[in-house]
Short mmCIF file of N, CA and C in Angstrom, two decimals:
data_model
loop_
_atom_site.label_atom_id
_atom_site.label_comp_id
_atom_site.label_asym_id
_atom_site.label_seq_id
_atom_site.Cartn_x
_atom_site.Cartn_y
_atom_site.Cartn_z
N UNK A 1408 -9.78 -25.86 4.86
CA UNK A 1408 -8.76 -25.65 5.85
C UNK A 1408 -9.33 -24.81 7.00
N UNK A 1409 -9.17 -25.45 8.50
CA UNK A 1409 -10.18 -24.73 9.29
C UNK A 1409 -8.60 -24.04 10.42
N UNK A 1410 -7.54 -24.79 10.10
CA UNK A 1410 -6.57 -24.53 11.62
C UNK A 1410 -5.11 -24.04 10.57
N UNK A 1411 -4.31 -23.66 10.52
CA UNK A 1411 -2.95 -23.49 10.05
C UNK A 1411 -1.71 -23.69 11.24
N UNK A 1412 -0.83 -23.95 10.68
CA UNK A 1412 0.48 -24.44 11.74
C UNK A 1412 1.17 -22.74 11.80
N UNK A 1413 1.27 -22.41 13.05
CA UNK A 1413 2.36 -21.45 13.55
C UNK A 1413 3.34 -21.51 14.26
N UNK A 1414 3.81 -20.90 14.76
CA UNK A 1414 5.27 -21.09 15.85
C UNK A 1414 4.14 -20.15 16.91
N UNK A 1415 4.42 -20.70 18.53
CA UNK A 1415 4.23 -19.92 19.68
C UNK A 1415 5.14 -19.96 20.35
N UNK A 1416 6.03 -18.78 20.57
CA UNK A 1416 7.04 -18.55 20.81
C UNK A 1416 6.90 -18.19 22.90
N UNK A 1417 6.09 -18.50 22.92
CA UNK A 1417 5.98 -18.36 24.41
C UNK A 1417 5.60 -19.76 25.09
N UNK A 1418 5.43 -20.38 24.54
CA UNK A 1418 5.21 -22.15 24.74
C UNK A 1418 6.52 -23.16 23.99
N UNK A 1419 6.95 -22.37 22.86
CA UNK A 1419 8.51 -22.69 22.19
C UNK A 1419 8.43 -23.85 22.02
N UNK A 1420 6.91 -23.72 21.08
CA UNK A 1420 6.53 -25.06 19.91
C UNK A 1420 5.57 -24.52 18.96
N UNK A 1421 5.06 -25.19 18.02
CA UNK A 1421 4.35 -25.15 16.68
C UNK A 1421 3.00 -25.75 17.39
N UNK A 1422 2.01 -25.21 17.28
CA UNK A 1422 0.66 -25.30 17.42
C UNK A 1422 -0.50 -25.30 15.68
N UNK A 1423 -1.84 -25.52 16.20
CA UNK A 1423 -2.54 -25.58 14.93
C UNK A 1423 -3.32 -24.37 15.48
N UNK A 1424 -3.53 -22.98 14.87
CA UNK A 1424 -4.47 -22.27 15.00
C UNK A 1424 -5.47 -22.21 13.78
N UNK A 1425 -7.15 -22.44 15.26
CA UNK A 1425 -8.45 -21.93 14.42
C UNK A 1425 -7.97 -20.69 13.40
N UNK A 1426 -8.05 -20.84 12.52
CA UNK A 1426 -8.74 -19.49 11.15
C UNK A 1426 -9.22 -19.03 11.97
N UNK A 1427 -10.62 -18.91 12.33
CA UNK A 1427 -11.53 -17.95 12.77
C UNK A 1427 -11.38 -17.21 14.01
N UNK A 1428 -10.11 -17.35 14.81
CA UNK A 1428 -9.44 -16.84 15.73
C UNK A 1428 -8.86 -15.65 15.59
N UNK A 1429 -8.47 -15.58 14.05
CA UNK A 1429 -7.39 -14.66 13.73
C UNK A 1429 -8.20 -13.26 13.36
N UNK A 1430 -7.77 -12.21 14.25
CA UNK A 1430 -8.07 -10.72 14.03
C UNK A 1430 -7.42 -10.29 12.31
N UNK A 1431 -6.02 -10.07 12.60
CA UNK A 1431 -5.59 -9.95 11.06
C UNK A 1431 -4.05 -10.78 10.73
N UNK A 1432 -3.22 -10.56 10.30
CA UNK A 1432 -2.15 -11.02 9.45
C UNK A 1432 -1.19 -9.92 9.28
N UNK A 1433 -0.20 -10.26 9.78
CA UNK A 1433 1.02 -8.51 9.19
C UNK A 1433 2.19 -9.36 8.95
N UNK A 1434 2.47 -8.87 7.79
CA UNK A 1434 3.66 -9.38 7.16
C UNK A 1434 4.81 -8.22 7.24
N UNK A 1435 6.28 -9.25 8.12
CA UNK A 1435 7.02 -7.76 8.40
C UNK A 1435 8.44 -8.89 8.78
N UNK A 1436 9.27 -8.47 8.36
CA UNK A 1436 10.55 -9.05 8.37
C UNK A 1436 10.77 -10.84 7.87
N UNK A 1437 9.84 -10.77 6.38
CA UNK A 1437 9.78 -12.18 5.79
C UNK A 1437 9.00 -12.97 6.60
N UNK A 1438 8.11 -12.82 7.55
CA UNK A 1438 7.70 -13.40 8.62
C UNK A 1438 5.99 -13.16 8.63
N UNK A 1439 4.90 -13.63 8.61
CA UNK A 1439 3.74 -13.17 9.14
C UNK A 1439 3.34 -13.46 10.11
N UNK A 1440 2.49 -12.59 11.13
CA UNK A 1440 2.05 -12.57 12.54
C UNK A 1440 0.84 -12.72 12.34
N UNK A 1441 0.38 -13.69 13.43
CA UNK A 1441 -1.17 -13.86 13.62
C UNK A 1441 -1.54 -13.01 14.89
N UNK A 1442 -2.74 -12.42 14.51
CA UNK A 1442 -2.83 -11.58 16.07
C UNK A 1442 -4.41 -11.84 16.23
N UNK A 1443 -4.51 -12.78 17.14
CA UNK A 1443 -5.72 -13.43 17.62
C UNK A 1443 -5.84 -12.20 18.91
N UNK A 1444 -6.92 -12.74 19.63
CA UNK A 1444 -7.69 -11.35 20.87
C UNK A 1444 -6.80 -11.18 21.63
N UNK A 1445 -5.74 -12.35 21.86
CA UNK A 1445 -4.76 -12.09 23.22
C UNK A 1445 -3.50 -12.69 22.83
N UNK A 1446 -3.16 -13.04 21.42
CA UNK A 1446 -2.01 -13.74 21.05
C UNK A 1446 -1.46 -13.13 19.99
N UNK A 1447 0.41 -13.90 19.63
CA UNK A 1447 0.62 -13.24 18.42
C UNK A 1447 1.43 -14.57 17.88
N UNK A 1448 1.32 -14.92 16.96
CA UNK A 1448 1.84 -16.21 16.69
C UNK A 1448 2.52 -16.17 15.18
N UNK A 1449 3.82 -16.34 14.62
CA UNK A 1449 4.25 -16.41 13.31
C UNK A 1449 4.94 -17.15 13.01
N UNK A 1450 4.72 -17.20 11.36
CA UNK A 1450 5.32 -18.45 10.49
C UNK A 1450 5.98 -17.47 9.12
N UNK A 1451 7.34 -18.23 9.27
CA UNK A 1451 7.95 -17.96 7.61
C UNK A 1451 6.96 -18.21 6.41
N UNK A 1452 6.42 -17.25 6.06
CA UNK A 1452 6.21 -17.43 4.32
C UNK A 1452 5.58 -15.84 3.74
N UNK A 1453 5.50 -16.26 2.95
CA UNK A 1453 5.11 -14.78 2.23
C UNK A 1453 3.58 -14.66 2.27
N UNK A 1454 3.22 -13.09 1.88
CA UNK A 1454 1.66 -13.22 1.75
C UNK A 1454 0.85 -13.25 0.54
N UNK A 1455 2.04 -13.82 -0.42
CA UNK A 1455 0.76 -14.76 -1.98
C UNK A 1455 0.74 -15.61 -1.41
N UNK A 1456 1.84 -16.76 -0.27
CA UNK A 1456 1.63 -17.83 -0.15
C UNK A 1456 0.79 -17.92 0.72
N UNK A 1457 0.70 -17.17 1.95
CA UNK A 1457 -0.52 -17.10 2.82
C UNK A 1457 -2.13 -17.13 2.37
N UNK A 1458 -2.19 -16.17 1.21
CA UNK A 1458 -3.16 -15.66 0.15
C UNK A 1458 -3.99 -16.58 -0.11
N UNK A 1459 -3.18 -18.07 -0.66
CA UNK A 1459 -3.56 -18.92 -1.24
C UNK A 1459 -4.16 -20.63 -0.73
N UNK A 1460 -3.84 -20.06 0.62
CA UNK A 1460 -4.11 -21.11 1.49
C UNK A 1460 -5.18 -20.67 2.77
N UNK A 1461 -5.36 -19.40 1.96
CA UNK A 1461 -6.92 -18.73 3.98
C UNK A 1461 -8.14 -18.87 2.99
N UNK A 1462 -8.93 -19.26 3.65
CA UNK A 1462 -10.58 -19.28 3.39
C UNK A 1462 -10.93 -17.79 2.99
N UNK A 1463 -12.29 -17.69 2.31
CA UNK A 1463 -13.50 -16.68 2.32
C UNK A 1463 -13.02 -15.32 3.19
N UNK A 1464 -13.19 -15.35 4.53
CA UNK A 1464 -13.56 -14.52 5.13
C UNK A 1464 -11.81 -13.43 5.16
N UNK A 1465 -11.24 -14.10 4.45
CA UNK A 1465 -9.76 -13.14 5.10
C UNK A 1465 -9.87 -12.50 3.69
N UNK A 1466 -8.85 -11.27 3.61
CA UNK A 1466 -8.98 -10.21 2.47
C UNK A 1466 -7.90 -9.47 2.41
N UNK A 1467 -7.26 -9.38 1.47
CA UNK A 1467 -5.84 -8.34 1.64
C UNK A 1467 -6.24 -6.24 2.04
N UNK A 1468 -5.79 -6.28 2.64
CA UNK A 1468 -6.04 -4.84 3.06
C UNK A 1468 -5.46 -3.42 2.61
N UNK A 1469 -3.78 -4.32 2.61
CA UNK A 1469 -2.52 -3.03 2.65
C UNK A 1469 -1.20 -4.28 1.50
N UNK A 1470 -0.69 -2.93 1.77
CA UNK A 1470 0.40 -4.31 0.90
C UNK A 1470 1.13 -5.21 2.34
N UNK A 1471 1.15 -4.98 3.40
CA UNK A 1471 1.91 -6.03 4.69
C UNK A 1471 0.61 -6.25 5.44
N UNK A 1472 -1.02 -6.11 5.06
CA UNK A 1472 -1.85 -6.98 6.21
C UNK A 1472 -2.84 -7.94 5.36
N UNK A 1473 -3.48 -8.66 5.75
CA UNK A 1473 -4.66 -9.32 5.46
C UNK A 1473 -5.67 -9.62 7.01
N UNK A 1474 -6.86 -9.25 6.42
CA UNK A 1474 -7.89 -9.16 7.27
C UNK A 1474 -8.81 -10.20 7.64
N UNK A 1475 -9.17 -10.44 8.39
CA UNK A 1475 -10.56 -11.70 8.73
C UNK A 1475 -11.71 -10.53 8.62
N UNK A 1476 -12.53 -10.66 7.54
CA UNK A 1476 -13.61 -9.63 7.53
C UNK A 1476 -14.60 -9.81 8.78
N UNK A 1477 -14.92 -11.26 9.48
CA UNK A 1477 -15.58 -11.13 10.03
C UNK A 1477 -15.29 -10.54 11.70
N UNK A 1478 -13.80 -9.82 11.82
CA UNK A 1478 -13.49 -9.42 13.17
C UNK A 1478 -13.49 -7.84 12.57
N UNK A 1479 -14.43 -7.13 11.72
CA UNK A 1479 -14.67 -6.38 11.61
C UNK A 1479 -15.82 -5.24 12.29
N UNK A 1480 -15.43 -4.36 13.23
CA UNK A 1480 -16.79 -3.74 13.84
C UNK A 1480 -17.37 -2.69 13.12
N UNK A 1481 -16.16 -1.98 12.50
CA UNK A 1481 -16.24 -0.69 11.73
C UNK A 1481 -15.89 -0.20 10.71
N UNK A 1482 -16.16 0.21 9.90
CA UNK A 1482 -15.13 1.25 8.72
C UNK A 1482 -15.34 2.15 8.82
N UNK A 1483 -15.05 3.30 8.45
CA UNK A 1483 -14.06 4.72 8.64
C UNK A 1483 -13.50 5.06 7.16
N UNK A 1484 -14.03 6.36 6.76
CA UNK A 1484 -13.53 6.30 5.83
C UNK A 1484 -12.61 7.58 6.01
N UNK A 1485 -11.29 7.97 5.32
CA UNK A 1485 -11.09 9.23 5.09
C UNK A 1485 -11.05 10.05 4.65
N UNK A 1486 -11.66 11.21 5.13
CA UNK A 1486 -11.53 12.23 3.55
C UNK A 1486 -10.35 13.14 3.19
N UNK A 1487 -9.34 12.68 3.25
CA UNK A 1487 -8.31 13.33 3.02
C UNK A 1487 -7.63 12.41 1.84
N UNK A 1488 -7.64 11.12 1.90
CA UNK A 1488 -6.60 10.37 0.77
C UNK A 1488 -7.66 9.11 -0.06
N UNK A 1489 -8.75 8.86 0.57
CA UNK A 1489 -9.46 7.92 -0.08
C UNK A 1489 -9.27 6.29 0.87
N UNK A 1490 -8.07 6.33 1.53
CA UNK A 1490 -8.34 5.49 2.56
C UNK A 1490 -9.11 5.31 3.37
N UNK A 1491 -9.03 3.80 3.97
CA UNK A 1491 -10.43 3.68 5.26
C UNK A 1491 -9.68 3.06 6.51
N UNK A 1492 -10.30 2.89 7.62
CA UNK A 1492 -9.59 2.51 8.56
C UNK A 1492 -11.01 1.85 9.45
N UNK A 1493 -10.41 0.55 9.80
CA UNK A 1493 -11.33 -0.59 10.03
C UNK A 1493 -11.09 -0.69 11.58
N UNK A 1494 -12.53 -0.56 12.53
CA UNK A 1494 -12.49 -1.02 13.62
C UNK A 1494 -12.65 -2.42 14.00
N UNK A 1495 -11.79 -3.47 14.74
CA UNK A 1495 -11.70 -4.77 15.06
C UNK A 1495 -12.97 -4.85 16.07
N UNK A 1496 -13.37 -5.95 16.49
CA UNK A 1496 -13.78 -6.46 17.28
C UNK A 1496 -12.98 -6.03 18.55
N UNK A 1497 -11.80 -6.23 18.24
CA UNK A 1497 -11.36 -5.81 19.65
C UNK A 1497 -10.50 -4.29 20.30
N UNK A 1498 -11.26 -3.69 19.82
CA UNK A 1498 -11.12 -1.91 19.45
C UNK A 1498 -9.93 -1.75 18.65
N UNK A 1499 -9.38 -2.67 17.99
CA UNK A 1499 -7.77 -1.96 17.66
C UNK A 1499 -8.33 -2.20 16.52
N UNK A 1500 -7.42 -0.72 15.68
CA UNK A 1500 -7.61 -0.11 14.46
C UNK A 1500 -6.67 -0.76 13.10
N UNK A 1501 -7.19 -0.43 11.84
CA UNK A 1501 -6.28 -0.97 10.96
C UNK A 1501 -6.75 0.07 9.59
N UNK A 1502 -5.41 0.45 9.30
CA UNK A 1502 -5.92 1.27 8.14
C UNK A 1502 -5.85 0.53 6.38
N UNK A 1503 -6.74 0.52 6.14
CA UNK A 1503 -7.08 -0.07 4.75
C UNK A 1503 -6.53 0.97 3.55
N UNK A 1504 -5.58 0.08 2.73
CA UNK A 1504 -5.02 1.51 1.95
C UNK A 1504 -5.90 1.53 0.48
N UNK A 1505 -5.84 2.89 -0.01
CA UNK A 1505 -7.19 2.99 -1.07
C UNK A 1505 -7.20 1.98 -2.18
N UNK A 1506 -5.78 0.99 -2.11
CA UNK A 1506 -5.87 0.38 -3.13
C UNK A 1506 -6.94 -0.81 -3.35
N UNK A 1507 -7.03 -1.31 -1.94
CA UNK A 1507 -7.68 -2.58 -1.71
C UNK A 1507 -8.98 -2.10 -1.19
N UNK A 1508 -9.95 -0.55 -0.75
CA UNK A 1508 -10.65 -0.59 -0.10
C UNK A 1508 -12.02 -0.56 -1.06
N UNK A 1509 -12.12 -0.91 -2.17
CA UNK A 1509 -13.12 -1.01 -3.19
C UNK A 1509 -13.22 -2.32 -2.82
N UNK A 1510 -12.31 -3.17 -3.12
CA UNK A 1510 -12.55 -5.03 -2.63
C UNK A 1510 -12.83 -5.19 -1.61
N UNK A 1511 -12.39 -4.39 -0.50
CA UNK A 1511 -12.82 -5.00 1.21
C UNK A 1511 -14.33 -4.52 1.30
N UNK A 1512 -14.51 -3.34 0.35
CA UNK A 1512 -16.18 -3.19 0.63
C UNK A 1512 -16.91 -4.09 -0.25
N UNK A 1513 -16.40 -4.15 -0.93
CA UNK A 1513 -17.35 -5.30 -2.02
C UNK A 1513 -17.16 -6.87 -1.64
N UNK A 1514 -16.58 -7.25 -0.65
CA UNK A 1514 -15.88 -8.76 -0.24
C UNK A 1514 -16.99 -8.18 1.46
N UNK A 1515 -17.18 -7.22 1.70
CA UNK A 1515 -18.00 -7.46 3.30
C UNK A 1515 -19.53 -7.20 2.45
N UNK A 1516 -19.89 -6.58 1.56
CA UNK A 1516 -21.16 -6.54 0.88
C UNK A 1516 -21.59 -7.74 0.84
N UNK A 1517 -20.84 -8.61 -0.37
CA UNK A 1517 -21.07 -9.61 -1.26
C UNK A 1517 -21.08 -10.82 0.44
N UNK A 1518 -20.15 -10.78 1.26
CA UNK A 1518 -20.40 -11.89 2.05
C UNK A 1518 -21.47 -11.32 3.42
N UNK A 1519 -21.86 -10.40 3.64
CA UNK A 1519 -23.00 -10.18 4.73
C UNK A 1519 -24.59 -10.38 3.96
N UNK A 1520 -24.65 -10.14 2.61
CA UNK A 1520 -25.68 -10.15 1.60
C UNK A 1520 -26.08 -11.66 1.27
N UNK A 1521 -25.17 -12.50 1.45
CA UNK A 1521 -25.61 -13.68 1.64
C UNK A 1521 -25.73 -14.18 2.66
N UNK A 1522 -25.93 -13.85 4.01
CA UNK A 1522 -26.04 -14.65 5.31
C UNK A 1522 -27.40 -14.18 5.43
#
């Protein structure tokens, strides 16, 4: 699966967006948002069902985001709670909560270690 169907609510139709477009995923009023470099685009469904239908490179982060590892510039870790907080490609921030940040480092290891 290289494109998924969204709603663009500024064109007020359903388009196919590239995967590899997508910065991250936020799930927030039954709804998930795609937030590509200059867009925001969403579709009704949940995020097991999202989960189960994105390629390799995306990764759950928080309990409401999922990530494209490869629009990753930075991690950040904190020393106050064990959380990390991930710089995008396109300077905007995302905080990784400690539950998932053992997998997001071992899911950017395991996939930069093979390229």
């Amino acid at each position: 699966m290289e494109t998924i169907l969204v709603r663009d609510y500024k064109k007020e139709r359903d388009v196919y967006l590239d995967l590899f477009s997508i910065f991250y995923i936020e799930y927030l009023d039954r709804k998930c948002f795609f937030y590509t470099e200059n867009e925001v685009y969403e579709r009704r469904l949940t995020l097991a069902q999202l989960m189960k239908e994105l390629p390799e490179p995306f990764i759950q982060i928080s309990k409401t985001t999922i990530l494209n590892i490869y629009m990753v510039k930075e991690i950040n870790s904190s020393l106050l709670n064990g959380n990390l907080y991930v710089t995008l490609q396109n300077t905007e921030e995302l905080l990784v909560s400690r539950y998932f940040s053992k997998a997001l480092k071992e899911k950017i290891d395991q996939t930069f270690r093979n390229k």
